[in-house]
Amino acid sequence: MENLVFNYFIPTKILFGPGSLNRLKDENLPGKKALIVISAGTSMKKYGYLDRLTAILKEKKIDYVVFDKILPNPIKKHVMEGAKLAKEEGCDFVIGLGGGSSIDSAKSIALMAKHDGDYWDYIVGGTGKGKVPTNGALPIVAITTTAGTGTEADPWTVITNEETNEKIGYGNQYTFPTLSVVDPELMLSVPPHLTAYQGFDAFFHAVEGYIAKIATPVSSMFALKSIELIAKYLPICVKDGSNLEARTYVALANTLAGFVESTSSCTSEHSMEHALSAFYPDLPHGAGLIMLSEAYHTFFASKVPQRYVQLARAMGIDVDGLPEDERPFAFVKAMKKLQEDCGVGNLKMSDYGIKEDEIEKLADNAIKTMGGLFEVDPYKLSFEETVEIMRKAYK
């Protein structure tokens, strides 16, 4: 199953652990003027994270300008606006401060600050033109305040083209952060439901990276450890967000899942979710993955049972005492229990306005926009099977 011929390339320096934001003072930052990318929400200002960052920049005599429009499901329009601002202001590096949406946007802005035309000219899939970027990107600094996307440790950025309802992942060697800060103290303020959604995003990055047919021994090692930590510590974080030890272990699991994304790949579960949240941007990405997960992984557990037996073991299940045909599905049961323990066991697509008669359209969108992930599935899904999984997941 695993590939014994592979490349390993993660060129990001990571400052990890409680208090790491303060360690930024001792780092050589990659420029003299930063574009700081944050969300349109209030949390970066309310909790003082933006002030702490700008104080460090001032101390280091680095200028900055703030771009604060990013949405939870970030859109192309804001990438283009941020890139225009970076060019106009003469910014020579970009800092993403916040969750995955802010850091992903920072990566895409860093790319477009050095290129002309439209961001979608460079996107591969859907209506993207697949142009090769020749000018690289501005250096990127990622300061994550959530544990969910692993974007601080991978090159990937997910942006929605709001004009065409296409939500597509993109990345190259230039969109790896130069420097990342993973400070679990910045995650203490994340509310329980978002802690759960984000934790499950990291969980599925690891699970999908483990079953993907391009998995390597390195990605699998990271994936199994990530899953083990999330299974143990995510319910604690959801119940008691102020538990710094649990937050730190979930943050570690998330960064490990980012390593998985750099050395393996997501599978079509992510393509299906991108279709859901491309049309329904109020749907949090992690919530959409949770909705799809039981139907999706029940289907794949029968296709690559040995991988799912190892996933169950990583979640602490004693599979050896079970009948052989039940062992792969022990993972699905453990996953469902983990969702219930985190208070997200009963999420419904219909609560976000998704209608059952749209499933075929959504499945078609998943294949057309993110078809590359279907190619790394351990079993090649047909359109009909994709629809069947999404129908079974519908509530």
Short mmCIF file of N, CA and C in Angstrom, two decimals, residues 101-261:
data_model
loop_
_atom_site.label_atom_id
_atom_site.label_comp_id
_atom_site.label_asym_id
_atom_site.label_seq_id
_atom_site.Cartn_x
_atom_site.Cartn_y
_atom_site.Cartn_z
N SER A 101 -8.37 29.87 7.23
CA SER A 101 -8.83 30.77 6.17
C SER A 101 -7.89 31.96 6.01
N SER A 102 -7.41 32.52 7.11
CA SER A 102 -6.49 33.67 7.04
C SER A 102 -5.13 33.26 6.49
N ILE A 103 -4.63 32.10 6.94
CA ILE A 103 -3.31 31.66 6.49
C ILE A 103 -3.37 31.22 5.02
N ASP A 104 -4.43 30.49 4.64
CA ASP A 104 -4.60 30.12 3.23
C ASP A 104 -4.65 31.36 2.35
N SER A 105 -5.42 32.36 2.78
CA SER A 105 -5.53 33.60 2.01
C SER A 105 -4.18 34.28 1.90
N ALA A 106 -3.42 34.27 3.01
CA ALA A 106 -2.08 34.88 2.98
C ALA A 106 -1.20 34.21 1.93
N LYS A 107 -1.29 32.89 1.82
CA LYS A 107 -0.50 32.16 0.82
C LYS A 107 -0.90 32.59 -0.60
N SER A 108 -2.21 32.63 -0.85
CA SER A 108 -2.69 32.98 -2.19
C SER A 108 -2.37 34.43 -2.53
N ILE A 109 -2.48 35.32 -1.54
CA ILE A 109 -2.13 36.73 -1.72
C ILE A 109 -0.63 36.86 -2.02
N ALA A 110 0.20 36.09 -1.30
CA ALA A 110 1.65 36.12 -1.52
C ALA A 110 2.00 35.72 -2.95
N LEU A 111 1.26 34.76 -3.49
CA LEU A 111 1.46 34.34 -4.88
C LEU A 111 1.07 35.46 -5.84
N MET A 112 -0.13 36.02 -5.63
CA MET A 112 -0.65 37.02 -6.58
C MET A 112 0.04 38.38 -6.45
N ALA A 113 0.70 38.62 -5.31
CA ALA A 113 1.46 39.88 -5.16
C ALA A 113 2.65 39.89 -6.12
N LYS A 114 3.02 38.72 -6.66
CA LYS A 114 4.15 38.64 -7.58
C LYS A 114 3.73 38.22 -8.98
N HIS A 115 2.42 38.19 -9.24
CA HIS A 115 1.93 37.81 -10.57
C HIS A 115 0.82 38.74 -11.02
N ASP A 116 0.68 38.85 -12.33
CA ASP A 116 -0.42 39.62 -12.91
C ASP A 116 -1.59 38.68 -13.21
N GLY A 117 -2.68 39.28 -13.69
CA GLY A 117 -3.83 38.47 -14.07
C GLY A 117 -4.69 38.10 -12.88
N ASP A 118 -5.45 37.04 -13.04
CA ASP A 118 -6.43 36.62 -12.04
C ASP A 118 -5.93 35.38 -11.31
N TYR A 119 -6.25 35.27 -10.03
CA TYR A 119 -5.83 34.08 -9.25
C TYR A 119 -6.26 32.79 -9.94
N TRP A 120 -7.44 32.79 -10.52
CA TRP A 120 -7.97 31.55 -11.14
C TRP A 120 -7.20 31.15 -12.39
N ASP A 121 -6.36 32.06 -12.93
CA ASP A 121 -5.49 31.70 -14.06
C ASP A 121 -4.54 30.57 -13.67
N TYR A 122 -4.21 30.51 -12.37
CA TYR A 122 -3.18 29.56 -11.90
C TYR A 122 -3.78 28.28 -11.31
N ILE A 123 -5.10 28.27 -11.11
CA ILE A 123 -5.76 27.13 -10.48
C ILE A 123 -5.85 25.95 -11.45
N VAL A 124 -5.59 24.76 -10.91
CA VAL A 124 -5.71 23.53 -11.70
C VAL A 124 -7.01 22.85 -11.29
N GLY A 125 -7.89 22.61 -12.25
CA GLY A 125 -9.20 22.00 -11.96
C GLY A 125 -10.31 22.99 -12.24
N GLY A 126 -11.52 22.46 -12.50
CA GLY A 126 -12.67 23.32 -12.77
C GLY A 126 -12.40 24.26 -13.92
N THR A 127 -12.75 25.53 -13.75
CA THR A 127 -12.52 26.53 -14.81
C THR A 127 -11.15 27.19 -14.70
N GLY A 128 -10.31 26.70 -13.77
CA GLY A 128 -8.94 27.24 -13.65
C GLY A 128 -8.16 27.02 -14.93
N LYS A 129 -7.24 27.95 -15.20
CA LYS A 129 -6.48 27.88 -16.47
C LYS A 129 -5.17 27.11 -16.34
N GLY A 130 -4.77 26.80 -15.10
CA GLY A 130 -3.59 25.95 -14.91
C GLY A 130 -2.27 26.57 -15.33
N LYS A 131 -2.19 27.91 -15.35
CA LYS A 131 -0.93 28.56 -15.71
C LYS A 131 0.13 28.27 -14.65
N VAL A 132 1.38 28.15 -15.07
CA VAL A 132 2.47 27.90 -14.12
C VAL A 132 2.98 29.25 -13.62
N PRO A 133 2.99 29.47 -12.29
CA PRO A 133 3.51 30.74 -11.77
C PRO A 133 5.04 30.77 -11.91
N THR A 134 5.56 31.82 -12.54
CA THR A 134 6.99 31.87 -12.83
C THR A 134 7.76 32.76 -11.86
N ASN A 135 7.05 33.55 -11.05
CA ASN A 135 7.72 34.53 -10.19
C ASN A 135 7.75 34.13 -8.72
N GLY A 136 7.37 32.88 -8.41
CA GLY A 136 7.35 32.46 -7.00
C GLY A 136 6.27 33.17 -6.21
N ALA A 137 6.56 33.49 -4.96
CA ALA A 137 5.60 34.19 -4.09
C ALA A 137 6.40 34.97 -3.07
N LEU A 138 5.76 35.97 -2.47
CA LEU A 138 6.39 36.65 -1.34
C LEU A 138 6.57 35.65 -0.20
N PRO A 139 7.59 35.81 0.65
CA PRO A 139 7.73 34.92 1.81
C PRO A 139 6.49 35.00 2.71
N ILE A 140 6.13 33.87 3.29
CA ILE A 140 4.91 33.75 4.10
C ILE A 140 5.29 33.37 5.53
N VAL A 141 4.71 34.10 6.48
CA VAL A 141 4.82 33.72 7.90
C VAL A 141 3.41 33.34 8.36
N ALA A 142 3.27 32.16 8.95
CA ALA A 142 1.96 31.68 9.40
C ALA A 142 1.93 31.65 10.92
N ILE A 143 0.94 32.32 11.51
CA ILE A 143 0.74 32.27 12.96
C ILE A 143 -0.66 31.74 13.19
N THR A 144 -0.74 30.46 13.55
CA THR A 144 -2.06 29.83 13.62
C THR A 144 -2.68 29.97 15.01
N THR A 145 -3.96 30.30 15.03
CA THR A 145 -4.70 30.42 16.29
C THR A 145 -5.75 29.33 16.43
N THR A 146 -5.71 28.35 15.52
CA THR A 146 -6.63 27.21 15.58
C THR A 146 -5.84 25.93 15.32
N ALA A 147 -6.44 24.80 15.68
CA ALA A 147 -5.85 23.50 15.38
C ALA A 147 -6.81 22.76 14.47
N GLY A 148 -6.61 22.91 13.16
CA GLY A 148 -7.55 22.29 12.24
C GLY A 148 -7.01 22.01 10.86
N THR A 149 -6.37 22.98 10.23
CA THR A 149 -6.06 22.79 8.82
C THR A 149 -4.66 22.27 8.55
N GLY A 150 -3.75 22.44 9.51
CA GLY A 150 -2.36 22.06 9.26
C GLY A 150 -1.66 22.93 8.24
N THR A 151 -2.31 24.02 7.85
CA THR A 151 -1.79 24.87 6.77
C THR A 151 -0.45 25.51 7.13
N GLU A 152 -0.12 25.53 8.43
CA GLU A 152 1.17 26.08 8.83
C GLU A 152 2.32 25.16 8.45
N ALA A 153 2.02 23.91 8.07
CA ALA A 153 3.07 22.94 7.78
C ALA A 153 2.91 22.32 6.39
N ASP A 154 2.11 22.97 5.54
CA ASP A 154 1.96 22.44 4.18
C ASP A 154 1.83 23.60 3.18
N PRO A 155 1.87 23.32 1.89
CA PRO A 155 1.81 24.40 0.89
C PRO A 155 0.39 24.72 0.44
N TRP A 156 -0.63 24.05 0.98
CA TRP A 156 -1.96 24.10 0.38
C TRP A 156 -2.76 25.30 0.85
N THR A 157 -3.53 25.83 -0.06
CA THR A 157 -4.43 26.94 0.20
C THR A 157 -5.74 26.65 -0.52
N VAL A 158 -6.85 26.81 0.17
CA VAL A 158 -8.17 26.50 -0.41
C VAL A 158 -8.98 27.79 -0.49
N ILE A 159 -9.33 28.16 -1.72
CA ILE A 159 -10.05 29.41 -1.97
C ILE A 159 -11.27 29.09 -2.84
N THR A 160 -12.38 29.79 -2.59
CA THR A 160 -13.59 29.61 -3.39
C THR A 160 -13.69 30.73 -4.44
N ASN A 161 -13.95 30.32 -5.67
CA ASN A 161 -14.32 31.29 -6.71
C ASN A 161 -15.82 31.51 -6.56
N GLU A 162 -16.17 32.64 -5.96
CA GLU A 162 -17.57 32.91 -5.61
C GLU A 162 -18.43 33.14 -6.85
N GLU A 163 -17.78 33.40 -8.01
CA GLU A 163 -18.55 33.63 -9.24
C GLU A 163 -19.01 32.30 -9.85
N THR A 164 -18.25 31.22 -9.60
CA THR A 164 -18.55 29.94 -10.25
C THR A 164 -18.86 28.81 -9.27
N ASN A 165 -18.90 29.12 -7.95
CA ASN A 165 -19.11 28.09 -6.91
C ASN A 165 -18.10 26.95 -7.04
N GLU A 166 -16.83 27.33 -7.17
CA GLU A 166 -15.76 26.33 -7.22
C GLU A 166 -14.83 26.57 -6.03
N LYS A 167 -14.68 25.56 -5.19
CA LYS A 167 -13.77 25.65 -4.03
C LYS A 167 -12.63 24.67 -4.28
N ILE A 168 -11.45 25.21 -4.57
CA ILE A 168 -10.36 24.37 -5.06
C ILE A 168 -9.08 24.61 -4.26
N GLY A 169 -8.41 23.51 -3.94
CA GLY A 169 -7.12 23.59 -3.28
C GLY A 169 -6.01 23.81 -4.28
N TYR A 170 -4.96 24.53 -3.85
CA TYR A 170 -3.84 24.86 -4.73
C TYR A 170 -2.59 24.96 -3.87
N GLY A 171 -1.45 24.71 -4.47
CA GLY A 171 -0.20 24.91 -3.74
C GLY A 171 0.99 24.52 -4.58
N ASN A 172 2.14 25.07 -4.24
CA ASN A 172 3.38 24.70 -4.92
C ASN A 172 4.53 24.96 -3.94
N GLN A 173 5.75 24.83 -4.42
CA GLN A 173 6.90 24.94 -3.50
C GLN A 173 6.99 26.33 -2.87
N TYR A 174 6.41 27.34 -3.53
CA TYR A 174 6.53 28.72 -3.04
C TYR A 174 5.50 29.04 -1.96
N THR A 175 4.45 28.23 -1.85
CA THR A 175 3.37 28.55 -0.90
C THR A 175 3.52 27.83 0.44
N PHE A 176 4.64 27.15 0.65
CA PHE A 176 5.00 26.73 2.00
C PHE A 176 5.33 27.98 2.81
N PRO A 177 4.85 28.08 4.05
CA PRO A 177 5.35 29.17 4.89
C PRO A 177 6.86 29.06 5.09
N THR A 178 7.53 30.21 5.13
CA THR A 178 8.95 30.24 5.48
C THR A 178 9.11 29.94 6.96
N LEU A 179 8.19 30.52 7.75
CA LEU A 179 8.25 30.42 9.20
C LEU A 179 6.82 30.27 9.73
N SER A 180 6.61 29.36 10.66
CA SER A 180 5.29 29.19 11.26
C SER A 180 5.40 29.20 12.78
N VAL A 181 4.37 29.78 13.41
CA VAL A 181 4.28 29.81 14.88
C VAL A 181 3.04 29.02 15.28
N VAL A 182 3.23 28.00 16.08
CA VAL A 182 2.12 27.21 16.60
C VAL A 182 2.15 27.35 18.12
N ASP A 183 1.36 28.30 18.61
CA ASP A 183 1.33 28.61 20.04
C ASP A 183 -0.05 28.24 20.59
N PRO A 184 -0.16 27.11 21.30
CA PRO A 184 -1.47 26.66 21.79
C PRO A 184 -2.15 27.66 22.72
N GLU A 185 -1.39 28.59 23.30
CA GLU A 185 -2.01 29.62 24.14
C GLU A 185 -2.97 30.49 23.33
N LEU A 186 -2.71 30.63 22.03
CA LEU A 186 -3.58 31.42 21.15
C LEU A 186 -4.86 30.66 20.80
N MET A 187 -4.91 29.37 21.16
CA MET A 187 -6.07 28.53 20.82
C MET A 187 -7.05 28.39 21.99
N LEU A 188 -6.67 28.92 23.15
CA LEU A 188 -7.51 28.77 24.35
C LEU A 188 -8.86 29.47 24.18
N SER A 189 -8.93 30.44 23.28
CA SER A 189 -10.16 31.24 23.12
C SER A 189 -11.14 30.62 22.11
N VAL A 190 -10.76 29.53 21.43
CA VAL A 190 -11.65 28.95 20.42
C VAL A 190 -12.83 28.27 21.11
N PRO A 191 -14.09 28.61 20.72
CA PRO A 191 -15.25 28.00 21.39
C PRO A 191 -15.38 26.50 21.09
N PRO A 192 -16.16 25.78 21.94
CA PRO A 192 -16.21 24.31 21.84
C PRO A 192 -16.59 23.78 20.46
N HIS A 193 -17.65 24.33 19.83
CA HIS A 193 -18.09 23.73 18.56
C HIS A 193 -17.04 23.92 17.47
N LEU A 194 -16.36 25.08 17.46
CA LEU A 194 -15.30 25.30 16.47
C LEU A 194 -14.07 24.45 16.77
N THR A 195 -13.78 24.27 18.05
CA THR A 195 -12.69 23.36 18.45
C THR A 195 -12.93 21.98 17.85
N ALA A 196 -14.19 21.50 17.95
CA ALA A 196 -14.54 20.18 17.42
C ALA A 196 -14.44 20.14 15.89
N TYR A 197 -15.03 21.14 15.22
CA TYR A 197 -14.97 21.15 13.75
C TYR A 197 -13.53 21.16 13.26
N GLN A 198 -12.73 22.02 13.87
CA GLN A 198 -11.33 22.15 13.44
C GLN A 198 -10.55 20.88 13.75
N GLY A 199 -10.77 20.32 14.93
CA GLY A 199 -10.07 19.08 15.29
C GLY A 199 -10.38 17.95 14.33
N PHE A 200 -11.63 17.89 13.88
CA PHE A 200 -12.00 16.83 12.93
C PHE A 200 -11.44 17.09 11.54
N ASP A 201 -11.24 18.34 11.18
CA ASP A 201 -10.57 18.63 9.91
C ASP A 201 -9.17 18.03 9.94
N ALA A 202 -8.44 18.28 11.02
CA ALA A 202 -7.10 17.70 11.18
C ALA A 202 -7.17 16.17 11.16
N PHE A 203 -8.16 15.63 11.87
CA PHE A 203 -8.35 14.18 11.95
C PHE A 203 -8.51 13.58 10.54
N PHE A 204 -9.35 14.22 9.71
CA PHE A 204 -9.58 13.66 8.37
C PHE A 204 -8.40 13.89 7.44
N HIS A 205 -7.62 14.96 7.65
CA HIS A 205 -6.38 15.10 6.89
C HIS A 205 -5.49 13.89 7.14
N ALA A 206 -5.41 13.48 8.40
CA ALA A 206 -4.56 12.34 8.75
C ALA A 206 -5.15 11.03 8.22
N VAL A 207 -6.45 10.83 8.41
CA VAL A 207 -7.10 9.58 7.97
C VAL A 207 -7.00 9.45 6.45
N GLU A 208 -7.36 10.51 5.74
CA GLU A 208 -7.34 10.45 4.27
C GLU A 208 -5.90 10.28 3.76
N GLY A 209 -4.96 10.98 4.41
CA GLY A 209 -3.55 10.83 4.01
C GLY A 209 -3.04 9.42 4.25
N TYR A 210 -3.63 8.73 5.22
CA TYR A 210 -3.23 7.35 5.52
C TYR A 210 -3.79 6.36 4.50
N ILE A 211 -5.03 6.59 4.03
CA ILE A 211 -5.61 5.63 3.07
C ILE A 211 -5.26 5.98 1.62
N ALA A 212 -4.79 7.21 1.36
CA ALA A 212 -4.47 7.62 -0.02
C ALA A 212 -3.45 6.66 -0.63
N LYS A 213 -3.57 6.40 -1.92
CA LYS A 213 -2.67 5.43 -2.53
C LYS A 213 -1.25 5.96 -2.71
N ILE A 214 -1.05 7.27 -2.46
CA ILE A 214 0.32 7.81 -2.51
C ILE A 214 0.95 7.92 -1.12
N ALA A 215 0.32 7.32 -0.11
CA ALA A 215 0.88 7.34 1.26
C ALA A 215 2.29 6.76 1.26
N THR A 216 3.12 7.33 2.14
CA THR A 216 4.50 6.83 2.29
C THR A 216 4.71 6.42 3.75
N PRO A 217 5.79 5.70 4.04
CA PRO A 217 6.04 5.35 5.45
C PRO A 217 6.13 6.58 6.35
N VAL A 218 6.64 7.69 5.81
CA VAL A 218 6.76 8.91 6.61
C VAL A 218 5.39 9.51 6.88
N SER A 219 4.56 9.64 5.83
CA SER A 219 3.23 10.23 6.02
C SER A 219 2.38 9.36 6.94
N SER A 220 2.53 8.05 6.83
CA SER A 220 1.73 7.15 7.66
C SER A 220 2.12 7.25 9.13
N MET A 221 3.39 7.41 9.39
CA MET A 221 3.86 7.58 10.78
C MET A 221 3.25 8.84 11.39
N PHE A 222 3.30 9.95 10.63
CA PHE A 222 2.70 11.20 11.11
C PHE A 222 1.20 11.03 11.29
N ALA A 223 0.54 10.36 10.34
CA ALA A 223 -0.92 10.23 10.36
C ALA A 223 -1.40 9.46 11.58
N LEU A 224 -0.79 8.32 11.85
CA LEU A 224 -1.25 7.48 12.96
C LEU A 224 -1.05 8.18 14.31
N LYS A 225 0.06 8.91 14.44
CA LYS A 225 0.28 9.65 15.69
C LYS A 225 -0.73 10.78 15.83
N SER A 226 -1.04 11.47 14.75
CA SER A 226 -2.03 12.55 14.77
C SER A 226 -3.39 12.02 15.22
N ILE A 227 -3.80 10.90 14.63
CA ILE A 227 -5.10 10.29 14.96
C ILE A 227 -5.15 9.87 16.43
N GLU A 228 -4.07 9.27 16.90
CA GLU A 228 -3.99 8.84 18.31
C GLU A 228 -4.18 10.04 19.25
N LEU A 229 -3.50 11.15 18.95
CA LEU A 229 -3.57 12.34 19.82
C LEU A 229 -4.96 12.97 19.78
N ILE A 230 -5.56 13.05 18.60
CA ILE A 230 -6.90 13.67 18.49
C ILE A 230 -7.94 12.82 19.23
N ALA A 231 -7.86 11.51 19.05
CA ALA A 231 -8.81 10.62 19.72
C ALA A 231 -8.74 10.80 21.24
N LYS A 232 -7.54 11.02 21.74
CA LYS A 232 -7.36 11.11 23.20
C LYS A 232 -7.68 12.51 23.74
N TYR A 233 -7.25 13.56 23.01
CA TYR A 233 -7.28 14.90 23.60
C TYR A 233 -8.36 15.84 23.07
N LEU A 234 -8.94 15.56 21.89
CA LEU A 234 -9.94 16.50 21.37
C LEU A 234 -11.17 16.60 22.28
N PRO A 235 -11.71 15.48 22.79
CA PRO A 235 -12.86 15.61 23.69
C PRO A 235 -12.56 16.45 24.93
N ILE A 236 -11.32 16.38 25.43
CA ILE A 236 -10.93 17.18 26.59
C ILE A 236 -10.97 18.66 26.23
N CYS A 237 -10.42 19.00 25.05
CA CYS A 237 -10.41 20.41 24.60
C CYS A 237 -11.82 20.95 24.43
N VAL A 238 -12.72 20.10 23.92
CA VAL A 238 -14.10 20.55 23.70
C VAL A 238 -14.79 20.81 25.04
N LYS A 239 -14.54 19.93 26.01
CA LYS A 239 -15.19 20.07 27.32
C LYS A 239 -14.55 21.16 28.17
N ASP A 240 -13.22 21.32 28.04
CA ASP A 240 -12.49 22.31 28.85
C ASP A 240 -11.44 22.99 27.98
N GLY A 241 -11.88 24.07 27.32
CA GLY A 241 -11.01 24.76 26.37
C GLY A 241 -9.78 25.38 27.01
N SER A 242 -9.78 25.53 28.32
CA SER A 242 -8.65 26.17 28.99
C SER A 242 -7.55 25.17 29.38
N ASN A 243 -7.75 23.89 29.04
CA ASN A 243 -6.75 22.87 29.37
C ASN A 243 -5.58 22.98 28.38
N LEU A 244 -4.51 23.62 28.81
CA LEU A 244 -3.41 23.93 27.90
C LEU A 244 -2.68 22.67 27.43
N GLU A 245 -2.58 21.67 28.29
CA GLU A 245 -1.91 20.43 27.87
C GLU A 245 -2.68 19.78 26.72
N ALA A 246 -4.01 19.66 26.88
CA ALA A 246 -4.83 19.05 25.83
C ALA A 246 -4.77 19.88 24.56
N ARG A 247 -4.84 21.21 24.69
CA ARG A 247 -4.74 22.10 23.52
C ARG A 247 -3.41 21.89 22.80
N THR A 248 -2.35 21.70 23.58
CA THR A 248 -1.01 21.54 22.98
C THR A 248 -0.93 20.23 22.20
N TYR A 249 -1.49 19.16 22.76
CA TYR A 249 -1.46 17.88 22.04
C TYR A 249 -2.33 17.92 20.77
N VAL A 250 -3.47 18.61 20.82
CA VAL A 250 -4.29 18.72 19.62
C VAL A 250 -3.59 19.61 18.58
N ALA A 251 -2.90 20.66 19.05
CA ALA A 251 -2.11 21.49 18.14
C ALA A 251 -1.01 20.66 17.48
N LEU A 252 -0.38 19.79 18.26
CA LEU A 252 0.65 18.91 17.71
C LEU A 252 0.05 17.98 16.66
N ALA A 253 -1.11 17.41 16.98
CA ALA A 253 -1.80 16.52 16.04
C ALA A 253 -2.08 17.25 14.73
N ASN A 254 -2.47 18.51 14.85
CA ASN A 254 -2.79 19.31 13.67
C ASN A 254 -1.55 19.57 12.82
N THR A 255 -0.44 19.93 13.47
CA THR A 255 0.79 20.16 12.72
C THR A 255 1.28 18.86 12.07
N LEU A 256 1.15 17.74 12.79
CA LEU A 256 1.50 16.44 12.19
C LEU A 256 0.62 16.16 10.97
N ALA A 257 -0.68 16.52 11.06
CA ALA A 257 -1.58 16.34 9.92
C ALA A 257 -1.17 17.23 8.75
N GLY A 258 -0.60 18.40 9.04
CA GLY A 258 -0.03 19.23 7.98
C GLY A 258 1.15 18.55 7.31
N PHE A 259 2.00 17.87 8.12
CA PHE A 259 3.09 17.08 7.54
C PHE A 259 2.53 15.98 6.63
N VAL A 260 1.42 15.38 7.05
CA VAL A 260 0.77 14.34 6.22
C VAL A 260 0.36 14.93 4.88
N GLU A 261 -0.21 16.14 4.92
CA GLU A 261 -0.66 16.79 3.68
C GLU A 261 0.51 17.16 2.78
#
